PDB file of C-alpha atoms in Angstrom:
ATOM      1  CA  UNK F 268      10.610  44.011   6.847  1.00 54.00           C
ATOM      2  CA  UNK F 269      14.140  43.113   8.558  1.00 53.00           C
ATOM      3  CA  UNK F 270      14.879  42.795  11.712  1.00 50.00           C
ATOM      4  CA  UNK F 271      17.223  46.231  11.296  1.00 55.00           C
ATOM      5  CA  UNK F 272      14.561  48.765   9.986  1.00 86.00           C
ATOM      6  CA  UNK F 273      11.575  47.569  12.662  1.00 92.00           C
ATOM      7  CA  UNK F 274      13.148  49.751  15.256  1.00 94.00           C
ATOM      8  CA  UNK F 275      13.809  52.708  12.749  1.00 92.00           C
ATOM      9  CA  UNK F 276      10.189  52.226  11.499  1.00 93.00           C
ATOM     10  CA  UNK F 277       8.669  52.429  15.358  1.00 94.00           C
ATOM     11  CA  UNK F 278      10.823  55.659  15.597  1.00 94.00           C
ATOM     12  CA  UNK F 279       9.687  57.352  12.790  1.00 94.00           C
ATOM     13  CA  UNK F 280       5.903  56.602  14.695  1.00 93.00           C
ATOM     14  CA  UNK F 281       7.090  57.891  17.966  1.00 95.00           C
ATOM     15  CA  UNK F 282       8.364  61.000  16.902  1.00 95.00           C
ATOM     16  CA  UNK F 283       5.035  62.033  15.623  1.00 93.00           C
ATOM     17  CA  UNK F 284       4.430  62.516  19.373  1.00 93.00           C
ATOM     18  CA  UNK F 285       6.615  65.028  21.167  1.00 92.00           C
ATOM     19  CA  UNK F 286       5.321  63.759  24.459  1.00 92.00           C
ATOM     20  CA  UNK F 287       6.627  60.039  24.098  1.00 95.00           C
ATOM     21  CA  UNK F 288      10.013  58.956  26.326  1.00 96.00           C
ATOM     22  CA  UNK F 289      12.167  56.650  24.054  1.00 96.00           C
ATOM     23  CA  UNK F 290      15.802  55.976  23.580  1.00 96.00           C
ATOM     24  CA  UNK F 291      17.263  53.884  20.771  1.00 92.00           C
ATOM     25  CA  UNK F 292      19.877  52.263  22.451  1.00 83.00           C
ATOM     26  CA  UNK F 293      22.137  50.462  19.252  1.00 77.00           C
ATOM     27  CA  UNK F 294      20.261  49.698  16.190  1.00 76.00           C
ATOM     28  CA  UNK F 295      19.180  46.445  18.127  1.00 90.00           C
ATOM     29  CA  UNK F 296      16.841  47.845  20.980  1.00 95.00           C
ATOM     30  CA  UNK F 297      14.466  50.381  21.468  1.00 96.00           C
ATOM     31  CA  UNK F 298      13.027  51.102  25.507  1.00 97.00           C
ATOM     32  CA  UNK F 299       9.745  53.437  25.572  1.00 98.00           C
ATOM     33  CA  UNK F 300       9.201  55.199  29.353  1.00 97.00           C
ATOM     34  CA  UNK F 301       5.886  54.761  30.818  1.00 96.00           C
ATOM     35  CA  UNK F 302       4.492  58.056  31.412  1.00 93.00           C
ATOM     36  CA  UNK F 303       3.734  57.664  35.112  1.00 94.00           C
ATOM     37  CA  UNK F 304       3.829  55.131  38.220  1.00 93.00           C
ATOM     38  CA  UNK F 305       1.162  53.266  37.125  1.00 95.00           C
ATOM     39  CA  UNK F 306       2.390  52.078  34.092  1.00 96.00           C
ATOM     40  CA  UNK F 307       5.017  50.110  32.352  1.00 97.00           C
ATOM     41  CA  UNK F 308       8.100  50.274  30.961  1.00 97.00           C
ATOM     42  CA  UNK F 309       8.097  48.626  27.137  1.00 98.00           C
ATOM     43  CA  UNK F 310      11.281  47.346  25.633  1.00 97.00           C
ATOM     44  CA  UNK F 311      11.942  46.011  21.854  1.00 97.00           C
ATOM     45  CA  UNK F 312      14.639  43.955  21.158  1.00 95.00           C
ATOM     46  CA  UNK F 313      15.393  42.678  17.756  1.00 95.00           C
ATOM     47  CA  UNK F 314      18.055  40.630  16.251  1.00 90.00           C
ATOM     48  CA  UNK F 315      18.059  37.928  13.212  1.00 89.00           C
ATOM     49  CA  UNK F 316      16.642  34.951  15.052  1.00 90.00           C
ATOM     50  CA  UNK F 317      13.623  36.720  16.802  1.00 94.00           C
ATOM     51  CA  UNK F 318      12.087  39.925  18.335  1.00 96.00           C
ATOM     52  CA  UNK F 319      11.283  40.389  21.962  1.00 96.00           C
ATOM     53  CA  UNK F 320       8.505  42.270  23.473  1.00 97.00           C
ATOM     54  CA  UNK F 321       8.947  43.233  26.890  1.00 97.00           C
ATOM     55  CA  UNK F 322       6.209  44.875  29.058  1.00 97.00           C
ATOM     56  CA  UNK F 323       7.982  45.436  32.187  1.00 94.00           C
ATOM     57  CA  UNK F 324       8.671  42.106  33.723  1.00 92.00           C
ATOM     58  CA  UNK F 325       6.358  40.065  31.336  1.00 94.00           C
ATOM     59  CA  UNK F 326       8.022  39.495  27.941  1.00 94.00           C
ATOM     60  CA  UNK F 327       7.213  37.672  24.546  1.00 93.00           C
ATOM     61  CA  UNK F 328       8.809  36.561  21.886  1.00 95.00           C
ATOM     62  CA  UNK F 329       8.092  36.718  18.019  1.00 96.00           C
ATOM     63  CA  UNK F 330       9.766  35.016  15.060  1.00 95.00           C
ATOM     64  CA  UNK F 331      10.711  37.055  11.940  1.00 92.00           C
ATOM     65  CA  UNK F 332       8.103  36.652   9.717  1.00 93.00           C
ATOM     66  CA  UNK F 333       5.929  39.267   8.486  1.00 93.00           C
ATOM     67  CA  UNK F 334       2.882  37.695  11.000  1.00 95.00           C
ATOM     68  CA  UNK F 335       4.832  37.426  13.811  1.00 95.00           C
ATOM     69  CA  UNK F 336       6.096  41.196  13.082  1.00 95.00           C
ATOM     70  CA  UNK F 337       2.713  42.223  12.613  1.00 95.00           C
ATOM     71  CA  UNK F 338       0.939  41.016  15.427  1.00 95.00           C
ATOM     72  CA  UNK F 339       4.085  42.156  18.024  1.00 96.00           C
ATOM     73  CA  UNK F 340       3.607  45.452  16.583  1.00 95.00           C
ATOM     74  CA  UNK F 341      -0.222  45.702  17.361  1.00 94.00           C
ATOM     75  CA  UNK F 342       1.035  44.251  20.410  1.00 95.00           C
ATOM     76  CA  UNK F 343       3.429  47.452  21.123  1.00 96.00           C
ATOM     77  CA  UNK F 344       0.673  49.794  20.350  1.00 95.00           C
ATOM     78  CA  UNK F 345      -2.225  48.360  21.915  1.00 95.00           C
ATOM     79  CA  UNK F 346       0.137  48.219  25.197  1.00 96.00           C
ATOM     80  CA  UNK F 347       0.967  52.651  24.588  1.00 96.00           C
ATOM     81  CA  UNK F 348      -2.243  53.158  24.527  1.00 95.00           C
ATOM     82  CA  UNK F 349      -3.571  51.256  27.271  1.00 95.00           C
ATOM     83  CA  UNK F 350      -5.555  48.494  25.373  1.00 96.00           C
ATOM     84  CA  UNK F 351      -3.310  45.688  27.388  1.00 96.00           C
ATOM     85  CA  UNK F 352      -2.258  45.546  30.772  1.00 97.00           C
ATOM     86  CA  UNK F 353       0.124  44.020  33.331  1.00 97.00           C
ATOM     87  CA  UNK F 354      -1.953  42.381  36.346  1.00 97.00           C
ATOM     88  CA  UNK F 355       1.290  42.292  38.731  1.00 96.00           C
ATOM     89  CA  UNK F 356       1.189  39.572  41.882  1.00 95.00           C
ATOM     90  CA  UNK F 357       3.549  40.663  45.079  1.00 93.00           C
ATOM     91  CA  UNK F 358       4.112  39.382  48.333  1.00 90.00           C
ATOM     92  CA  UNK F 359       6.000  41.630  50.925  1.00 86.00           C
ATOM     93  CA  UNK F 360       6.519  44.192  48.399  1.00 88.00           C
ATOM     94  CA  UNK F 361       8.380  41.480  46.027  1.00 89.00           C
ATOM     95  CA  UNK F 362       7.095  41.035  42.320  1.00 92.00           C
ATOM     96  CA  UNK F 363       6.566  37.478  41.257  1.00 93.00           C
ATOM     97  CA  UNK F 364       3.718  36.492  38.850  1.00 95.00           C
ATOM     98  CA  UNK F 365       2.480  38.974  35.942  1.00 96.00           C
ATOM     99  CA  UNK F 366       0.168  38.269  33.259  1.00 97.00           C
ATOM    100  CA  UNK F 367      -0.888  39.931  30.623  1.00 96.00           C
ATOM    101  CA  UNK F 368      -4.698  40.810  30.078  1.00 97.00           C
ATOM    102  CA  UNK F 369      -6.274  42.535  26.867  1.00 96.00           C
ATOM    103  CA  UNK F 370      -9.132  44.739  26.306  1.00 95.00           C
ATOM    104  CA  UNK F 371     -11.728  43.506  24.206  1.00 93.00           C
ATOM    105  CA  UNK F 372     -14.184  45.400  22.388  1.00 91.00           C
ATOM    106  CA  UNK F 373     -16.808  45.219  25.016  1.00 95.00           C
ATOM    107  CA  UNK F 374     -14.636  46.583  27.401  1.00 93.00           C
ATOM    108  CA  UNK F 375     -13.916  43.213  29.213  1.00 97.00           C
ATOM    109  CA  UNK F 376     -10.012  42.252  30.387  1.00 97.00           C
ATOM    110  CA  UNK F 377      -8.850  38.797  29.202  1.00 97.00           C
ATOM    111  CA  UNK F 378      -5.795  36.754  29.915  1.00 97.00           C
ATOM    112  CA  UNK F 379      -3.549  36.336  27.495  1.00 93.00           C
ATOM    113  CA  UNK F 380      -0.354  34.767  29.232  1.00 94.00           C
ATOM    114  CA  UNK F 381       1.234  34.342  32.402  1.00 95.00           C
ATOM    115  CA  UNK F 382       4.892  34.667  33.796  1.00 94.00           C
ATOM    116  CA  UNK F 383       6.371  34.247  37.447  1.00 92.00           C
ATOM    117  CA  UNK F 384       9.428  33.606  39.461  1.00 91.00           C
ATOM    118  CA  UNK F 385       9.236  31.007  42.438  1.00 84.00           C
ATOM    119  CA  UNK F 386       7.327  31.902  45.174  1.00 73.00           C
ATOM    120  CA  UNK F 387       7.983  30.274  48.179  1.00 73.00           C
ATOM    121  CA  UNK F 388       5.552  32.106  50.462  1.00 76.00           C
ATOM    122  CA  UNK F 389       2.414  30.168  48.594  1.00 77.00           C
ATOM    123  CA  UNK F 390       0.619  30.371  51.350  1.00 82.00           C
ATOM    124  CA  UNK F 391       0.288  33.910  51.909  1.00 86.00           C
ATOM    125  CA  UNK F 392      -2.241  36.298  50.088  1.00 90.00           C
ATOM    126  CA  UNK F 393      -0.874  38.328  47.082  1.00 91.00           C
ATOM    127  CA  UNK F 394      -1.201  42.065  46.760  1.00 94.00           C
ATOM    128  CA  UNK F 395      -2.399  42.956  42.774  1.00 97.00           C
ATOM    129  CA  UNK F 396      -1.957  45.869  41.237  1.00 97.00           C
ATOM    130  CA  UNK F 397      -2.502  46.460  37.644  1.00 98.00           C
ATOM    131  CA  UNK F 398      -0.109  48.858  34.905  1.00 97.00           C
ATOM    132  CA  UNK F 399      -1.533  50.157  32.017  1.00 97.00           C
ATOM    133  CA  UNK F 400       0.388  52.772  30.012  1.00 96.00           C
ATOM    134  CA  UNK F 401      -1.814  55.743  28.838  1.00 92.00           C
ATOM    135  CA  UNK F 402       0.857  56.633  26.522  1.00 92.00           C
ATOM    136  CA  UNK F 403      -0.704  57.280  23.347  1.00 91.00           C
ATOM    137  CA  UNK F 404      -4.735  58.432  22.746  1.00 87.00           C
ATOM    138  CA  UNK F 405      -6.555  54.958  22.169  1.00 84.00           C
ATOM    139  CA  UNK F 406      -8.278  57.114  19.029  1.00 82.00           C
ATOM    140  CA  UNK F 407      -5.046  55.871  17.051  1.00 85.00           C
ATOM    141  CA  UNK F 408      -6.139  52.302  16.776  1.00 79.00           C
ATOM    142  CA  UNK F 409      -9.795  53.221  15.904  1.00 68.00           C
TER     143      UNK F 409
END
């Protein structure tokens, strides 16, 4: 798979449900709307060197080798259809840490990365919230 038909390929999936916010921006990038407030924008990026993932804020990148392309696609649909989350960190209304939990078979969230901006209020007590897209039925991956 190349780097120029992943984004054609995720298309031809989306379409297949009418309710599903997307725009192809050039042949490069793809951005998926969450469906409401609570959860997460996704974007797709792709280009020769790698492919990036993002999940709102939180972000990952993937080499292009059929693995790496594999597992960020399972990635991109476990996060439509609510099988990963964002576990978002905010002081004063201000975003700063997010990482990345999964849903394992047993129901139970697990982290799977963090990322964060400097925080210089350490000392106060963050608000979390958690996004998780309900964007596509979970009965797809099953």
């Amino acid at each position: 798979m190349t780097d120029d038909n992943i984004i054609d390929i995720v298309v031809a999936e989306l379409t297949k449900y009418p309710s599903v916010k997307f725009q192809k921006g050039k042949n490069d990038e793809l951005k998926i709307y969450r469906n409401d407030e609570y959860g997460f924008d996704i974007t797709l990026q792709t280009n020769v060197r790698e492919n990036t993932l993002h999940f709102g804020s939180f972000h990952w990148h993937y080499e292009n080798t059929e693995e790496e392309i594999d597992e960020m696609l399972s990635q991109l649909i476990f996060a439509l259809v609510g099988l990963v989350r964002i576990q978002e960190f905010s002081k004063n209304s201000i975003a700063y840490k997010w990482t990345l939990q999964i849903k394992d078979s047993d129901g139970k969230w697990h982290d799977n990365g963090t990322m964060q901006t400097i925080n210089l209020k350490f000392w106060t007590t963050p608000d979390i919230s958690y996004l998780q897209n309900s964007i596509l039925p979970e009965s797809i991956v099953k």
